mmCIF file of C-alpha atoms in Angstrom:
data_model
loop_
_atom_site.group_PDB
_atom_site.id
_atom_site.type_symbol
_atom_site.label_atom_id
_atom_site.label_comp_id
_atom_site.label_asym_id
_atom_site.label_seq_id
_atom_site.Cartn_x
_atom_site.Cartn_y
_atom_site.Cartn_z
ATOM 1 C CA UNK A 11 1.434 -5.255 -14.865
ATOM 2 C CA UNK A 12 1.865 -8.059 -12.089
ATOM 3 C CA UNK A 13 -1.165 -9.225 -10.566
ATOM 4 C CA UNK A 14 -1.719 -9.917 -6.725
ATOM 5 C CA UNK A 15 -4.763 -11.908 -5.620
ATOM 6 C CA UNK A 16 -6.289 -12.470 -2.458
ATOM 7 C CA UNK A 17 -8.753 -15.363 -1.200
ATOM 8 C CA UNK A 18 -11.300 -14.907 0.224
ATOM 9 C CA UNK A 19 -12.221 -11.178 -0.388
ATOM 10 C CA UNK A 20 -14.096 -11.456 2.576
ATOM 11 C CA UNK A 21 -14.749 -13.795 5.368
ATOM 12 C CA UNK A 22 -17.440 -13.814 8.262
ATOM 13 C CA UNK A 23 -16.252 -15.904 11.613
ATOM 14 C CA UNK A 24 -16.978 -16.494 14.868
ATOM 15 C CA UNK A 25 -14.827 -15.369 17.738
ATOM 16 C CA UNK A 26 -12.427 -18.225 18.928
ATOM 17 C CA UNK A 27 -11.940 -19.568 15.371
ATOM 18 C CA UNK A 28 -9.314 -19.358 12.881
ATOM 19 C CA UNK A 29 -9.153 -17.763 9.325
ATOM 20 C CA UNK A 30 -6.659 -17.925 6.809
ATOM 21 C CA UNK A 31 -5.890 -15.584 3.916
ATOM 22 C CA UNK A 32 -4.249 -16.229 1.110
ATOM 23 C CA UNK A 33 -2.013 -14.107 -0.895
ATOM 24 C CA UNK A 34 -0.792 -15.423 -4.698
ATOM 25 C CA UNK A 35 1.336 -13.665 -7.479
ATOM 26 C CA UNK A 36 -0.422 -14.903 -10.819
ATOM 27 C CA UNK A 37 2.253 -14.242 -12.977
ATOM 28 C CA UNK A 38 5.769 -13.622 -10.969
ATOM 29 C CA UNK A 39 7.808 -15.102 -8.541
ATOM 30 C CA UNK A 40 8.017 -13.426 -4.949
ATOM 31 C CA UNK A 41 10.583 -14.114 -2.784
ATOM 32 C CA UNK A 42 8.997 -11.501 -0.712
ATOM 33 C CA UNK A 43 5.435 -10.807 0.407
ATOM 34 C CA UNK A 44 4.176 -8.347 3.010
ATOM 35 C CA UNK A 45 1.114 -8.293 5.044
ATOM 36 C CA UNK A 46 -0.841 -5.251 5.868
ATOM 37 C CA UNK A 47 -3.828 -4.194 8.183
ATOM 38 C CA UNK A 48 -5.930 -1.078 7.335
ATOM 39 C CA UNK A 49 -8.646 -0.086 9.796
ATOM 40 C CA UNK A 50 -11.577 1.759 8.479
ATOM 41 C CA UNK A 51 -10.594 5.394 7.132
ATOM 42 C CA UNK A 52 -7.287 4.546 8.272
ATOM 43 C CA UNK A 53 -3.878 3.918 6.967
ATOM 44 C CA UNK A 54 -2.857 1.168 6.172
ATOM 45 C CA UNK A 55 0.092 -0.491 8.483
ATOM 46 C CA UNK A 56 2.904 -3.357 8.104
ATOM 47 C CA UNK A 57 1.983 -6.372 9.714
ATOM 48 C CA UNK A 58 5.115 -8.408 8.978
ATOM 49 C CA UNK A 59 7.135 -9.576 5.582
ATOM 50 C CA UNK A 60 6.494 -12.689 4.375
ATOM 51 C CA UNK A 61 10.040 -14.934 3.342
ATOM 52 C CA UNK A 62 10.270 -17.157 0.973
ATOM 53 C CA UNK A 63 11.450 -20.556 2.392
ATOM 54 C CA UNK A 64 11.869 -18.991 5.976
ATOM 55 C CA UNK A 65 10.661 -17.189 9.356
ATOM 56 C CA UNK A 66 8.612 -14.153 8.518
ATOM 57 C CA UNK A 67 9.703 -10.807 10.050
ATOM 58 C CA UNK A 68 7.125 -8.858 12.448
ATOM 59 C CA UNK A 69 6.643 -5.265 13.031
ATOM 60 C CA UNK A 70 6.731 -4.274 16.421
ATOM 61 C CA UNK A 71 3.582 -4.976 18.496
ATOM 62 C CA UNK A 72 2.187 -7.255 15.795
ATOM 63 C CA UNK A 73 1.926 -10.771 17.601
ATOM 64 C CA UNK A 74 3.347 -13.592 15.584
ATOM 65 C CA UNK A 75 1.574 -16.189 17.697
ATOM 66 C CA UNK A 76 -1.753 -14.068 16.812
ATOM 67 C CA UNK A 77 -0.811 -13.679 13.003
ATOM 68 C CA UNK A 78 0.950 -16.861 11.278
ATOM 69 C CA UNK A 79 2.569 -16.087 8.360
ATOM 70 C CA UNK A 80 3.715 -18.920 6.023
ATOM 71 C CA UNK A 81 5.376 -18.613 2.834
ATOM 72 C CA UNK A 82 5.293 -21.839 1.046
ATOM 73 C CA UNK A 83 5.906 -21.361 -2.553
ATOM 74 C CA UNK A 84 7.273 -18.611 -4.775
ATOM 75 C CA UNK A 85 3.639 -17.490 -5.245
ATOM 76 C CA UNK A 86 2.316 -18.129 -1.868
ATOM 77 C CA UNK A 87 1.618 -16.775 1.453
ATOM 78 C CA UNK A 88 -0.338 -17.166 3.686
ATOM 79 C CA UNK A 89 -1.807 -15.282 7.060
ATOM 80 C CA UNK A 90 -3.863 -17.358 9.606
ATOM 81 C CA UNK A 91 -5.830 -15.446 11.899
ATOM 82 C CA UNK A 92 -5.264 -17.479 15.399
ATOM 83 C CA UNK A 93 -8.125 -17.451 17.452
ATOM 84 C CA UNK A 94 -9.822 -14.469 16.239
ATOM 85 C CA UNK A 95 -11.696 -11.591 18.055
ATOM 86 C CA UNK A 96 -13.574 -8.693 17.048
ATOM 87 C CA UNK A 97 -10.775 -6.393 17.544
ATOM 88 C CA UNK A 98 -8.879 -8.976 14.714
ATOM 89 C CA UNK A 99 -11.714 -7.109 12.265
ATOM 90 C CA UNK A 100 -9.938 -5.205 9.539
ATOM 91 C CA UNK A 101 -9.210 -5.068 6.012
ATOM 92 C CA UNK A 102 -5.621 -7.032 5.258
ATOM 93 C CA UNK A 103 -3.748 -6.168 2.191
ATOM 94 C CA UNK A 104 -1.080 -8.080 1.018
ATOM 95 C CA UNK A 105 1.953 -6.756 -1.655
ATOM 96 C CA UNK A 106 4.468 -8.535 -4.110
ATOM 97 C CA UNK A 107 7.893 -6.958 -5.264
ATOM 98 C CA UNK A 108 7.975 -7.810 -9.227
ATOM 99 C CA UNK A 109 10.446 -7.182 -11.173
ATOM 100 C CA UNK A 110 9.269 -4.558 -14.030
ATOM 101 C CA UNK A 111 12.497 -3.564 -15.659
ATOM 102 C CA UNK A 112 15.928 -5.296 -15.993
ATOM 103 C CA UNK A 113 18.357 -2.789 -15.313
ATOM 104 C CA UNK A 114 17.521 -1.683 -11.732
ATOM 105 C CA UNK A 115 17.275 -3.299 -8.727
ATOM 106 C CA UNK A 116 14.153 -1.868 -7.485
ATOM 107 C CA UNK A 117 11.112 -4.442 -7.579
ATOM 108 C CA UNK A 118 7.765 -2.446 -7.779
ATOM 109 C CA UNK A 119 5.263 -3.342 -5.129
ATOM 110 C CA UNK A 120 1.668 -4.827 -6.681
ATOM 111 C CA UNK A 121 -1.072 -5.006 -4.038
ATOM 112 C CA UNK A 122 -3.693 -7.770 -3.520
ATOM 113 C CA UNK A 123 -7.599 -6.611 -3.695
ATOM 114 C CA UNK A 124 -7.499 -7.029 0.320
ATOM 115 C CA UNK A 125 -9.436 -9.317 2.064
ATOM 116 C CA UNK A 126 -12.188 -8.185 4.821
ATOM 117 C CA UNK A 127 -12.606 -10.001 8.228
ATOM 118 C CA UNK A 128 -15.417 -9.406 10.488
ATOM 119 C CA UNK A 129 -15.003 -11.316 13.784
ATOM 120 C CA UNK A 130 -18.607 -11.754 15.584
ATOM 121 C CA UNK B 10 11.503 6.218 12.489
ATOM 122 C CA UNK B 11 9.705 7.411 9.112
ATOM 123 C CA UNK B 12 6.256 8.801 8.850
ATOM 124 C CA UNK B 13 4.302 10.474 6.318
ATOM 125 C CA UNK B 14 1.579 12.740 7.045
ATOM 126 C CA UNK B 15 -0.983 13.886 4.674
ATOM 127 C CA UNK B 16 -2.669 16.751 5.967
ATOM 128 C CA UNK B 17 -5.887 16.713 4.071
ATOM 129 C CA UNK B 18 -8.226 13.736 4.422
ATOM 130 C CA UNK B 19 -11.240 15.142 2.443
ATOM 131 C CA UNK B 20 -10.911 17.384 -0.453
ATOM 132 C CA UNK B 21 -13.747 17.698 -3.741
ATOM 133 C CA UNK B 22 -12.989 19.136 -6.577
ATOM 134 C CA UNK B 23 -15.195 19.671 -9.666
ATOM 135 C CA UNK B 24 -14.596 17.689 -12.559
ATOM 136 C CA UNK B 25 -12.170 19.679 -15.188
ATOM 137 C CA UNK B 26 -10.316 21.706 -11.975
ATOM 138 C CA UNK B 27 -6.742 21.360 -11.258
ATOM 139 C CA UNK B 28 -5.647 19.156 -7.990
ATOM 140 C CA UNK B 29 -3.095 19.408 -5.495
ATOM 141 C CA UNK B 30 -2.701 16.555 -2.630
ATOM 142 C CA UNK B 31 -0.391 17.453 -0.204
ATOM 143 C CA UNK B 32 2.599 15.057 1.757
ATOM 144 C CA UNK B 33 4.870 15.653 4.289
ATOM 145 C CA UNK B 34 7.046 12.714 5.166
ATOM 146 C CA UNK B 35 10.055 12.756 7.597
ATOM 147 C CA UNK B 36 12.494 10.309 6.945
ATOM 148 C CA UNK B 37 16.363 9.842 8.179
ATOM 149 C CA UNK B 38 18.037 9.199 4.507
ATOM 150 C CA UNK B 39 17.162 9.954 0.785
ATOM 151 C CA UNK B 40 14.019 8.900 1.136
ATOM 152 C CA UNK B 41 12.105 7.009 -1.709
ATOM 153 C CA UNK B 42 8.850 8.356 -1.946
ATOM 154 C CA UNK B 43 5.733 6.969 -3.972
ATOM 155 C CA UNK B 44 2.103 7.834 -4.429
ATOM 156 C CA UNK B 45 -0.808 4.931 -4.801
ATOM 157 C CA UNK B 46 -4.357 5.165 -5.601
ATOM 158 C CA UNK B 47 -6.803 2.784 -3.574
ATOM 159 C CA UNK B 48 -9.936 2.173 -5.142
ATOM 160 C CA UNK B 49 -13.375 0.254 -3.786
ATOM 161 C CA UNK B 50 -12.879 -3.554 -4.284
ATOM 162 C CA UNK B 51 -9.173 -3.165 -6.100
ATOM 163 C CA UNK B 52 -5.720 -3.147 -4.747
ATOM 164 C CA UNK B 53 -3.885 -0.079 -4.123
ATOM 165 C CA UNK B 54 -2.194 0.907 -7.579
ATOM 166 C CA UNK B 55 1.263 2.745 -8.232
ATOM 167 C CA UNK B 56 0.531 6.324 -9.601
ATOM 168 C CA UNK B 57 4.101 7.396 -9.260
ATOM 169 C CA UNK B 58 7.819 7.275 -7.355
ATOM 170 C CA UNK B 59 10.579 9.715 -6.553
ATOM 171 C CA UNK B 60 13.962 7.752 -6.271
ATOM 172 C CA UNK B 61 16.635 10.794 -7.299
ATOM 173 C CA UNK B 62 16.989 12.987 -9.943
ATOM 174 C CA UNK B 63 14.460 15.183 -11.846
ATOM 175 C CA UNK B 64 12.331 16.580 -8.803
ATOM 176 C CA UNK B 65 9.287 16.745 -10.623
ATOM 177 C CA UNK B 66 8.096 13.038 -11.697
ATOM 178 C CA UNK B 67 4.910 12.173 -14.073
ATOM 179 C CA UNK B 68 2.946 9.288 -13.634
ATOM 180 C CA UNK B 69 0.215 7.626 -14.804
ATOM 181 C CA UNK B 70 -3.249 8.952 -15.426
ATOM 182 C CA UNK B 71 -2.035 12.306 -16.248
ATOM 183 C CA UNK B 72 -0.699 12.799 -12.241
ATOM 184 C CA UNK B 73 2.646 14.152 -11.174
ATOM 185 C CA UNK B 74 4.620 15.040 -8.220
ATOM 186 C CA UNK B 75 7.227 17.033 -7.104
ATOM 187 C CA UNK B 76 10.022 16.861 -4.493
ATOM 188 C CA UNK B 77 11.146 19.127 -2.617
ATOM 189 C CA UNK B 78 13.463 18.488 -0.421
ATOM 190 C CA UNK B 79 13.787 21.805 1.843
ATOM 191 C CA UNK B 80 9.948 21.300 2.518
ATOM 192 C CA UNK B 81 10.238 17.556 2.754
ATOM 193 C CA UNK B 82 7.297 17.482 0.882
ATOM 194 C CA UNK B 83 5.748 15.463 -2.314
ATOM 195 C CA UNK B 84 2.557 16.844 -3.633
ATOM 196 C CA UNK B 85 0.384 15.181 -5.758
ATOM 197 C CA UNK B 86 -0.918 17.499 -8.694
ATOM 198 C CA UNK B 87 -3.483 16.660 -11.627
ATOM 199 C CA UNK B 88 -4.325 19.923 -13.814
ATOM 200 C CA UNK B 89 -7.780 18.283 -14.156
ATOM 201 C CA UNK B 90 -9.310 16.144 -12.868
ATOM 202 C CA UNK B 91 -11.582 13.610 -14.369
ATOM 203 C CA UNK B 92 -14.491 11.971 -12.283
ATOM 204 C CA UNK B 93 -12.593 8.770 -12.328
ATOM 205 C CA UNK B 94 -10.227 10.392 -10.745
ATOM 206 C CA UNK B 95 -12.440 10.099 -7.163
ATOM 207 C CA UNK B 96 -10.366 7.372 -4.689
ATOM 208 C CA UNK B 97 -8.345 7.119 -1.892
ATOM 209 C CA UNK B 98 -5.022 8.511 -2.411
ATOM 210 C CA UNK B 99 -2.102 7.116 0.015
ATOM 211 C CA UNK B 100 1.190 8.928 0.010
ATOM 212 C CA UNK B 101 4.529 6.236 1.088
ATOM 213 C CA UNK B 102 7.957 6.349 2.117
ATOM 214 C CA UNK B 103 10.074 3.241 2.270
ATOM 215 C CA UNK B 104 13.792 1.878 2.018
ATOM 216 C CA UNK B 105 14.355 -0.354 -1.261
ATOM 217 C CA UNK B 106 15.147 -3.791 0.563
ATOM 218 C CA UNK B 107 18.353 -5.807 -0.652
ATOM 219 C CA UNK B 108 15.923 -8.580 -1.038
ATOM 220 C CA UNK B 109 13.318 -6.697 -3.086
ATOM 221 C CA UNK B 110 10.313 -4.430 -2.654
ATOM 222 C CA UNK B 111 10.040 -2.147 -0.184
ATOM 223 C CA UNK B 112 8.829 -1.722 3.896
ATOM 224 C CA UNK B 113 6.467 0.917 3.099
ATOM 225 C CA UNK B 114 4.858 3.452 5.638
ATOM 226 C CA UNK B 115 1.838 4.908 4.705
ATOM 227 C CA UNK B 116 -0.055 8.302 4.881
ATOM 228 C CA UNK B 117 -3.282 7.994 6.678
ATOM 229 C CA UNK B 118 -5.174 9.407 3.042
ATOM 230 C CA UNK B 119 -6.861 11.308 1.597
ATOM 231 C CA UNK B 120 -10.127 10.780 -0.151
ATOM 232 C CA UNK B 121 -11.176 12.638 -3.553
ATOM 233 C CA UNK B 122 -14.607 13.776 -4.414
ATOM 234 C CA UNK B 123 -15.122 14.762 -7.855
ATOM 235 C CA UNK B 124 -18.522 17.150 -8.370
ATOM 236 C CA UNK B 125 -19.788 16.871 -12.006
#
């Protein structure tokens, strides 16, 4: 199948700084990428959907000026981490649509490891 | 607004017994339903998906689900269960975008033991 990586697969920072994640298809092309958060024993929830050669597109309550999502490349995107605080710690997961068979529209989802952020 | 609920967020089961994992969604449309398995250090991975048709789907790793529409449910089920089996188990509903992929909303897990 597709593969999704992530980088780092964790990262350590200090409150006030920035961190960014990044989020690659190895073998595809994504037009679209999407960004999630997961909190410990928790679900995990859309951040926002990465777009190809354009704005991303935020879930409500996720701040965009917090979260900076850029989407460089057909096998890019990326999610800086603006001036992060302790309450920024989670686990982000990122996803890929890749095509897996010709006939249907639908474009099965492959997920990224996840990367961990602890804010001290 | 979609949700899923999955009602159970421990269950253990010894190695060789059947499974069931239960999901409730609520969704406004047909919904399009999948089931992923999460496991330490690797991405969530595609077990199996309910578009239309047959109501009972198989997946991988000897899994499948059924719809049922009347109960809006989609139960995970495994006749037995291997210890590799043990993972977090999400439940999703989501729209198929015109663009691709899909805005997924996830079930809050559950997490399989598997006694040897």
């Amino acid at each position: 199948g597709a593969v999704v990586s992530q980088h780092p697969s964790w990262v350590i920072c200090k409150s006030g700084t920035s961190v960014k994640i990044e989020c690659r298809s190895l073998d595809f092309q994504a037009t679209t990428m999407f960004w999630y958060r997961q909190f410990p024993k928790q679900s995990l929830m859309l951040m926002a959907t990465s777009n190809e050669g354009s704005k991303a597109t935020y879930e409500q309550g996720v701040e965009k000026d917090k979260f900076l999502i850029n989407h460089a490349s057909l096998t890019l995107s990326t999610l800086t981490v603006t001036s992060a605080h302790p309450e920024d710690s989670s686990f982000y997961i990122c996803s890929a649509p890749a095509l897996t068979w010709n006939y249907s529209s639908y474009n099965e989802q492959f997920f990224g490891p996840g990367t961990r952020l602890t804010v001290l | 607004a979609q949700s899923v609920t999955q009602p159970d967020i421990h269950i253990t089961v010894s190695e060789g017994a059947s499974l069931e994992l239960r999901c409730n969604y609520s969704y406004g449309a047909t919904p399009y339903l999948f089931w992923y398995v999460q496991s330490p250090g690797q991405g969530l991975q595609l077990l199996l998906k309910y578009f239309s048709g047959d109501t009972l789907v198989q997946g991988i790793k000897g899994f499948e689900a059924e719809f049922k529409r009347s109960q809006s449910s989609f139960n995970l089920r495994k006749p037995s269960v291997h210890w590799s089996d043990a993972a977090e188990y999400f439940c999703a509903v989501g729209p198929i975008l015109t663009g691709g992929g899909n805005k997924l909303t996830f079930g809050t897990g559950t997490q399989l033991k598997v006694e040897l």
